[in-house]
CSV table of C-alpha atoms in Angstrom, one decimal:
chain,number,residue,atom,x,y,z
U,273,MET,CA,44.6,22.4,-36.1
U,274,THR,CA,46.6,23.4,-33.1
U,275,LEU,CA,46.5,21.4,-29.9
U,276,LEU,CA,44.8,24.3,-28.1
U,277,LYS,CA,41.9,24.4,-30.7
U,278,LYS,CA,41.5,20.6,-30.4
U,279,SER,CA,41.3,20.9,-26.6
U,280,LEU,CA,38.7,23.7,-26.9
U,281,TYR,CA,36.6,21.5,-29.3
U,282,ILE,CA,36.8,18.6,-27.0
U,283,ILE,CA,35.7,20.7,-24.0
U,284,ALA,CA,32.8,22.2,-26.0
U,285,TYR,CA,31.7,18.7,-27.1
U,286,TYR,CA,31.6,17.4,-23.5
U,287,ILE,CA,29.8,20.5,-22.3
U,288,VAL,CA,27.1,19.9,-24.9
U,289,VAL,CA,26.8,16.2,-24.1
U,290,ALA,CA,26.6,16.9,-20.3
U,291,THR,CA,23.9,19.5,-20.9
U,292,PHE,CA,21.7,17.2,-23.0
U,293,SER,CA,22.3,14.4,-20.4
U,294,CYS,CA,21.1,16.7,-17.6
U,295,LEU,CA,18.1,17.7,-19.6
U,296,ALA,CA,17.2,14.1,-20.4
U,297,PHE,CA,17.6,13.1,-16.8
U,298,SER,CA,15.5,16.0,-15.6
U,299,SER,CA,12.8,15.0,-18.0
U,300,LEU,CA,12.8,11.5,-16.6
U,301,ILE,CA,12.6,12.7,-13.1
U,302,ASP,CA,9.6,15.0,-13.9
U,303,SER,CA,7.9,12.1,-15.7
U,304,TYR,CA,8.4,9.8,-12.7
U,305,GLU,CA,7.1,12.4,-10.3
U,306,GLN,CA,3.9,12.7,-12.3
U,307,THR,CA,3.3,9.0,-12.7
U,308,ALA,CA,5.1,7.3,-9.8
U,309,THR,CA,3.3,4.5,-8.1
U,310,LEU,CA,4.8,2.9,-5.0
U,311,PRO,CA,4.7,-0.9,-4.5
U,312,ASP,CA,1.2,-2.5,-4.4
U,313,GLY,CA,-0.4,0.4,-6.2
U,314,LEU,CA,0.1,3.0,-3.5
U,315,SER,CA,0.4,6.7,-4.4
U,316,PRO,CA,3.4,8.8,-3.5
U,317,ASP,CA,1.2,10.6,-0.9
U,318,SER,CA,0.3,7.3,0.9
U,319,LEU,CA,1.2,7.0,4.6
U,320,ARG,CA,3.0,4.2,6.4
U,321,ILE,CA,2.5,4.0,10.1
U,322,THR,CA,3.2,1.6,12.9
U,323,ILE,CA,0.8,1.2,15.8
U,324,TYR,CA,2.0,-0.3,19.1
U,325,LEU,CA,0.1,-1.7,22.0
U,326,GLU,CA,1.3,-3.7,25.0
U,327,GLU,CA,0.4,-7.4,24.9
U,328,ALA,CA,-1.8,-6.9,28.0
U,329,ASP,CA,-3.8,-4.2,26.2
U,330,LYS,CA,-4.1,-5.7,22.7
U,331,GLU,CA,-7.7,-6.8,23.2
U,332,LEU,CA,-8.8,-3.3,24.0
U,333,LEU,CA,-8.7,-1.9,20.5
U,334,THR,CA,-9.5,-3.6,17.2
U,335,THR,CA,-8.8,-2.6,13.6
U,336,ASP,CA,-12.5,-2.0,13.2
U,337,GLN,CA,-12.3,0.8,15.8
U,338,PHE,CA,-9.4,2.3,13.9
U,339,ILE,CA,-11.3,2.3,10.7
U,340,GLU,CA,-14.4,3.8,12.3
U,341,GLN,CA,-12.3,6.6,13.7
U,342,LEU,CA,-10.8,7.2,10.2
U,343,MET,CA,-14.3,7.3,8.7
U,344,SER,CA,-15.5,9.7,11.4
U,345,GLN,CA,-13.0,12.3,10.3
U,346,GLY,CA,-14.8,12.8,7.0
U,347,ASP,CA,-16.1,11.0,3.9
U,348,GLN,CA,-12.9,10.7,1.9
U,349,PRO,CA,-12.4,7.4,0.1
U,350,PHE,CA,-9.3,5.6,1.2
U,351,LEU,CA,-7.3,2.4,0.9
U,352,LEU,CA,-5.8,0.7,3.9
U,353,TYR,CA,-3.3,-2.1,3.9
U,354,LYS,CA,-2.1,-3.9,7.1
U,355,ASP,CA,1.0,-6.1,6.9
U,356,VAL,CA,0.3,-9.8,7.4
U,357,ASP,CA,2.7,-11.7,9.7
U,358,MET,CA,4.2,-13.4,6.6
U,359,ALA,CA,6.2,-10.9,4.5
U,360,TYR,CA,4.5,-11.9,1.2
U,361,GLY,CA,0.9,-10.9,2.1
U,362,LYS,CA,-1.3,-8.0,3.1
U,363,PHE,CA,-4.7,-7.4,4.6
U,364,PHE,CA,-6.7,-4.7,2.8
U,365,TYR,CA,-9.7,-2.5,3.6
U,366,LEU,CA,-11.5,-0.4,0.9
U,367,GLN,CA,-13.6,2.7,1.6
U,368,GLN,CA,-15.1,3.7,-1.7
U,369,ARG,CA,-11.9,2.6,-3.5
U,370,ASP,CA,-10.8,-0.2,-5.8
U,371,LEU,CA,-8.0,-2.5,-5.0
U,372,PRO,CA,-5.1,-1.4,-7.3
U,373,VAL,CA,-3.9,-4.9,-8.0
U,374,SER,CA,-7.3,-6.2,-9.0
U,375,LYS,CA,-9.7,-5.6,-12.0
U,376,VAL,CA,-12.8,-6.4,-9.9
U,377,ASP,CA,-15.4,-3.7,-9.4
U,378,TRP,CA,-15.2,-3.3,-5.7
U,379,MET,CA,-18.1,-0.9,-5.6
U,380,GLN,CA,-20.5,-3.6,-6.5
U,381,ALA,CA,-19.8,-6.3,-3.9
U,382,TYR,CA,-17.5,-8.0,-1.5
U,383,GLU,CA,-18.0,-5.6,1.4
U,384,ASP,CA,-18.6,-8.1,4.1
U,385,GLN,CA,-17.3,-11.2,2.4
U,386,PRO,CA,-13.8,-12.5,3.2
U,387,VAL,CA,-12.1,-12.6,-0.2
U,388,ALA,CA,-8.6,-13.0,-1.6
U,389,VAL,CA,-6.7,-11.7,-4.6
U,390,LEU,CA,-3.7,-13.9,-5.5
U,391,ASP,CA,-0.6,-13.9,-7.6
U,392,HIS,CA,-1.1,-16.5,-10.4
U,393,ALA,CA,1.9,-18.4,-8.9
U,394,MET,CA,-0.2,-18.9,-5.7
U,395,LYS,CA,-3.0,-20.9,-7.5
U,396,HIS,CA,-1.6,-24.2,-6.2
U,397,ASN,CA,-2.4,-22.9,-2.7
U,398,THR,CA,-6.1,-22.8,-3.2
U,399,ILE,CA,-8.8,-25.3,-2.4
U,400,GLU,CA,-12.0,-26.0,-4.2
U,401,LYS,CA,-15.5,-25.9,-2.7
U,402,GLY,CA,-18.1,-26.5,-5.4
U,403,GLU,CA,-17.4,-24.2,-8.2
U,404,LYS,CA,-15.4,-21.7,-6.1
U,405,LYS,CA,-11.8,-21.5,-5.1
U,406,TYR,CA,-10.6,-20.5,-1.6
U,407,PHE,CA,-7.3,-19.5,-0.1
U,408,ARG,CA,-6.8,-20.4,3.5
U,409,TYR,CA,-4.9,-18.2,5.9
U,410,ASN,CA,-4.8,-18.6,9.7
U,411,ASN,CA,-7.7,-21.1,9.7
U,412,GLN,CA,-9.9,-18.6,7.7
U,413,ASP,CA,-11.1,-19.4,4.1
U,414,TYR,CA,-11.1,-16.5,1.7
U,415,GLU,CA,-12.9,-16.8,-1.7
U,416,VAL,CA,-10.5,-16.2,-4.5
U,417,ILE,CA,-12.1,-13.6,-6.7
U,418,ASP,CA,-9.2,-12.5,-8.9
U,419,LEU,CA,-5.6,-13.3,-9.9
U,420,PHE,CA,-2.8,-11.0,-11.0
U,421,THR,CA,0.6,-11.4,-12.6
U,422,PRO,CA,3.2,-9.1,-11.0
U,423,LYS,CA,5.4,-7.2,-13.5
U,424,ASN,CA,9.1,-7.5,-13.2
U,425,HIS,CA,9.5,-3.9,-12.2
U,426,VAL,CA,10.8,-2.4,-8.9
U,427,MET,CA,7.8,-0.1,-8.6
U,428,GLU,CA,5.1,-2.8,-9.0
U,429,LEU,CA,4.0,-5.5,-6.5
U,430,GLU,CA,5.8,-6.6,-3.3
U,431,ARG,CA,3.2,-9.1,-2.2
U,432,SER,CA,1.8,-12.4,-3.5
U,433,PHE,CA,-1.6,-12.3,-1.9
U,434,PHE,CA,-4.1,-9.7,-0.6
U,435,ILE,CA,-6.9,-10.7,1.8
U,436,SER,CA,-9.8,-8.9,3.4
U,437,LEU,CA,-8.9,-7.3,6.7
U,438,ASP,CA,-10.4,-9.0,9.7
U,439,PRO,CA,-12.0,-6.2,11.7
U,440,THR,CA,-11.8,-8.1,14.9
U,441,THR,CA,-8.0,-8.4,15.0
U,442,ASN,CA,-6.2,-6.1,17.4
U,443,ILE,CA,-5.1,-2.7,16.2
U,444,ALA,CA,-1.3,-3.2,16.6
U,445,GLY,CA,0.6,-3.5,13.4
U,446,VAL,CA,2.1,-1.8,10.3
U,447,TYR,CA,-0.3,0.0,8.0
U,448,ASN,CA,-0.3,1.8,4.6
U,449,ILE,CA,-3.1,4.3,4.2
U,450,ASP,CA,-3.7,6.0,0.8
U,451,GLY,CA,-6.2,8.8,0.4
U,452,LEU,CA,-6.1,10.4,3.8
U,453,SER,CA,-4.0,13.3,5.0
U,454,PRO,CA,-1.5,12.9,7.9
U,455,ASN,CA,-3.6,15.2,10.0
U,456,THR,CA,-6.8,13.1,9.5
U,457,VAL,CA,-5.0,9.9,10.5
U,458,ASN,CA,-3.4,11.6,13.5
U,459,GLN,CA,-6.7,12.9,14.7
U,460,ALA,CA,-8.2,9.4,14.5
U,461,LEU,CA,-5.3,7.9,16.4
U,462,MET,CA,-5.3,10.7,19.0
U,463,SER,CA,-9.0,9.9,19.7
U,464,LEU,CA,-8.2,6.2,20.2
U,465,GLN,CA,-5.3,7.2,22.5
U,466,GLU,CA,-7.7,9.1,24.7
U,467,GLU,CA,-9.6,5.8,25.2
U,468,VAL,CA,-6.5,3.7,25.6
U,469,PRO,CA,-3.5,5.9,26.7
U,470,ALA,CA,-1.1,2.9,26.2
U,471,LEU,CA,-1.6,3.2,22.4
U,472,LEU,CA,1.5,4.5,20.7
U,473,PHE,CA,2.2,5.2,17.0
U,474,ASP,CA,4.8,6.6,14.7
U,475,GLY,CA,5.4,7.3,11.0
U,476,LEU,CA,3.3,10.5,10.8
U,477,SER,CA,4.8,13.9,10.0
U,478,ILE,CA,2.3,16.6,10.9
């Protein structure tokens, strides 16, 4: 076999390998796009926004007012996370949705009860009262109703505990909202901005 023929066979071989590699990679990308889940069980369509309010105005708007405005835009179910001061926890609020990290049926109970869902590794941070366990954060006790074990995967869980959102806290903070469109969230924030012009927010692409 001449050197030219050998070269042609080698080139053809690498073309075939490259083609199959591209097809395999494309298939993986398609599969990921169909099943992708962001950290903490959020969908690819979830929104991440930051709400700002000057210190002097922080008592004017609460998270409860924000949630009421979101609900007033329609009856869509949604999940809302708000970052806790500490990087390893999140507040949550559920509107006709389940908490992705928990197996608890949230449609049945826990609407007005401060509860917590913890990483198994956080069990040593609980206290017992009677037959129940509680997790204390910021001088508030949250009943522990479920435990989870994070999987060692980049797309799984970023937090070690999830606790009920306190509706009386001020609105300022970083939120993840899953289940609502950018326009719906924008309309809710614009309504609040009419009440308190000092309110600012970013992260929405309308």
